[in-house]
Amino acid sequence: MLELSILGFLAEEPLHGYELKERIKALTGHVRPVSDGALYPAITRLTTAGLLDQHTEPGASAAPRRILALTAKGREELLARLRDPKQTEITDHVRFNTVLAFLRHLPDRHEQAAVLRRRLDFLETPASFFYDSGKPVRAEESDDLFRQGMLRVARATGEAERAWLREAVELLDRQE
């Protein structure tokens, strides 16, 4: 997810490390904060792999800044990751939002729709936070007020997301 965020934000414009960190933090929020100890090694890995380029520019009022930019190879890597997200990037809500944030960079509408269909297929599989004898527990079946709340909010969120995914897939399929 971190590498996808780095590639995605740098596909939009070159950035220095602090700007990149702030954008990633805004995208993932308090749920999955990014530390320097994770960000800078990821940048080094991507640079070593030839996916990022870096150069130094004078700072406005401070030391020179290291500016990061996506290479052609980096753009191809971003597109490959968007075409075929890992299963956890489909099933995990925060990770899927990261994919969604950059899916517009994938130029083929049918490939975009295929990613959305994978998420929709996942969301249409009956699931719950809680199970009774292997069967998902619904909000109405729980006598715990707090679990009812969790289940009701999850159901409403899931219904809204599934409705949007269906609309988006239909729109992408109509655009030839």
PDB file of C-alpha atoms in Angstrom, residues 57-128:
ATOM      1  CA  GLU A  57      16.687  21.583  -5.706  1.00  0.00           C
ATOM      2  CA  PRO A  58      17.531  24.569  -3.546  1.00  0.00           C
ATOM      3  CA  GLY A  59      15.223  24.957  -0.559  1.00  0.00           C
ATOM      4  CA  ALA A  60      13.115  28.104  -0.205  1.00  0.00           C
ATOM      5  CA  SER A  61      14.613  29.070   3.132  1.00  0.00           C
ATOM      6  CA  ALA A  62      16.335  25.892   4.240  1.00  0.00           C
ATOM      7  CA  ALA A  63      18.684  23.185   3.061  1.00  0.00           C
ATOM      8  CA  PRO A  64      18.382  21.772  -0.472  1.00  0.00           C
ATOM      9  CA  ARG A  65      15.397  19.485  -1.018  1.00  0.00           C
ATOM     10  CA  ARG A  66      15.497  16.058  -2.601  1.00  0.00           C
ATOM     11  CA  ILE A  67      12.776  15.960  -5.266  1.00  0.00           C
ATOM     12  CA  LEU A  68      11.304  12.595  -6.271  1.00  0.00           C
ATOM     13  CA  ALA A  69       9.810  11.876  -9.676  1.00  0.00           C
ATOM     14  CA  LEU A  70       8.310   8.817 -11.316  1.00  0.00           C
ATOM     15  CA  THR A  71      10.334   7.228 -14.131  1.00  0.00           C
ATOM     16  CA  ALA A  72       8.791   5.591 -17.204  1.00  0.00           C
ATOM     17  CA  LYS A  73       9.490   2.230 -15.551  1.00  0.00           C
ATOM     18  CA  GLY A  74       7.773   3.521 -12.405  1.00  0.00           C
ATOM     19  CA  ARG A  75       4.681   4.508 -14.408  1.00  0.00           C
ATOM     20  CA  GLU A  76       4.536   1.017 -15.915  1.00  0.00           C
ATOM     21  CA  GLU A  77       4.823  -0.486 -12.424  1.00  0.00           C
ATOM     22  CA  LEU A  78       2.002   1.739 -11.173  1.00  0.00           C
ATOM     23  CA  LEU A  79      -0.228   0.677 -14.059  1.00  0.00           C
ATOM     24  CA  ALA A  80       0.592  -3.005 -13.473  1.00  0.00           C
ATOM     25  CA  ARG A  81      -0.305  -2.683  -9.781  1.00  0.00           C
ATOM     26  CA  LEU A  82      -3.566  -0.922 -10.652  1.00  0.00           C
ATOM     27  CA  ARG A  83      -4.503  -3.509 -13.297  1.00  0.00           C
ATOM     28  CA  ASP A  84      -4.029  -6.390 -10.898  1.00  0.00           C
ATOM     29  CA  PRO A  85      -4.279  -5.300  -7.253  1.00  0.00           C
ATOM     30  CA  LYS A  86      -3.317  -7.816  -4.605  1.00  0.00           C
ATOM     31  CA  GLN A  87      -6.268  -9.564  -2.993  1.00  0.00           C
ATOM     32  CA  THR A  88      -5.709  -7.632   0.244  1.00  0.00           C
ATOM     33  CA  GLU A  89      -5.977  -4.407  -1.760  1.00  0.00           C
ATOM     34  CA  ILE A  90      -9.444  -5.553  -2.818  1.00  0.00           C
ATOM     35  CA  THR A  91     -10.665  -6.876   0.538  1.00  0.00           C
ATOM     36  CA  ASP A  92      -9.206  -4.285   2.927  1.00  0.00           C
ATOM     37  CA  HIS A  93     -11.209  -1.034   2.873  1.00  0.00           C
ATOM     38  CA  VAL A  94      -8.276   1.347   3.459  1.00  0.00           C
ATOM     39  CA  ARG A  95      -6.091  -0.438   0.919  1.00  0.00           C
ATOM     40  CA  PHE A  96      -8.916  -0.421  -1.620  1.00  0.00           C
ATOM     41  CA  ASN A  97      -9.312   3.322  -1.121  1.00  0.00           C
ATOM     42  CA  THR A  98      -5.639   3.665  -2.022  1.00  0.00           C
ATOM     43  CA  VAL A  99      -6.294   1.768  -5.258  1.00  0.00           C
ATOM     44  CA  LEU A 100      -9.332   3.972  -5.923  1.00  0.00           C
ATOM     45  CA  ALA A 101      -7.302   7.130  -5.337  1.00  0.00           C
ATOM     46  CA  PHE A 102      -5.095   6.315  -8.320  1.00  0.00           C
ATOM     47  CA  LEU A 103      -7.307   4.127 -10.535  1.00  0.00           C
ATOM     48  CA  ARG A 104      -7.882   7.073 -12.874  1.00  0.00           C
ATOM     49  CA  HIS A 105      -4.271   6.702 -14.040  1.00  0.00           C
ATOM     50  CA  LEU A 106      -5.185   3.365 -15.621  1.00  0.00           C
ATOM     51  CA  PRO A 107      -6.157   4.464 -19.152  1.00  0.00           C
ATOM     52  CA  ASP A 108      -8.340   1.476 -20.094  1.00  0.00           C
ATOM     53  CA  ARG A 109     -11.926   1.824 -18.795  1.00  0.00           C
ATOM     54  CA  HIS A 110     -12.495  -1.929 -19.051  1.00  0.00           C
ATOM     55  CA  GLU A 111      -9.492  -2.561 -16.809  1.00  0.00           C
ATOM     56  CA  GLN A 112     -10.810   0.023 -14.339  1.00  0.00           C
ATOM     57  CA  ALA A 113     -14.211  -1.694 -14.354  1.00  0.00           C
ATOM     58  CA  ALA A 114     -12.558  -5.093 -13.792  1.00  0.00           C
ATOM     59  CA  VAL A 115     -10.942  -3.808 -10.586  1.00  0.00           C
ATOM     60  CA  LEU A 116     -14.276  -2.428  -9.374  1.00  0.00           C
ATOM     61  CA  ARG A 117     -15.972  -5.745 -10.204  1.00  0.00           C
ATOM     62  CA  ARG A 118     -13.443  -7.593  -8.037  1.00  0.00           C
ATOM     63  CA  ARG A 119     -14.338  -5.349  -5.087  1.00  0.00           C
ATOM     64  CA  LEU A 120     -18.052  -5.747  -5.795  1.00  0.00           C
ATOM     65  CA  ASP A 121     -17.711  -9.542  -5.937  1.00  0.00           C
ATOM     66  CA  PHE A 122     -15.940  -9.466  -2.582  1.00  0.00           C
ATOM     67  CA  LEU A 123     -18.617  -7.247  -1.014  1.00  0.00           C
ATOM     68  CA  GLU A 124     -21.454  -9.437  -2.290  1.00  0.00           C
ATOM     69  CA  THR A 125     -20.136 -12.463  -0.400  1.00  0.00           C
ATOM     70  CA  PRO A 126     -22.084 -12.763   2.868  1.00  0.00           C
ATOM     71  CA  ALA A 127     -19.830 -11.863   5.790  1.00  0.00           C
ATOM     72  CA  SER A 128     -19.962 -10.571   9.332  1.00  0.00           C
TER      73      SER A 128
END
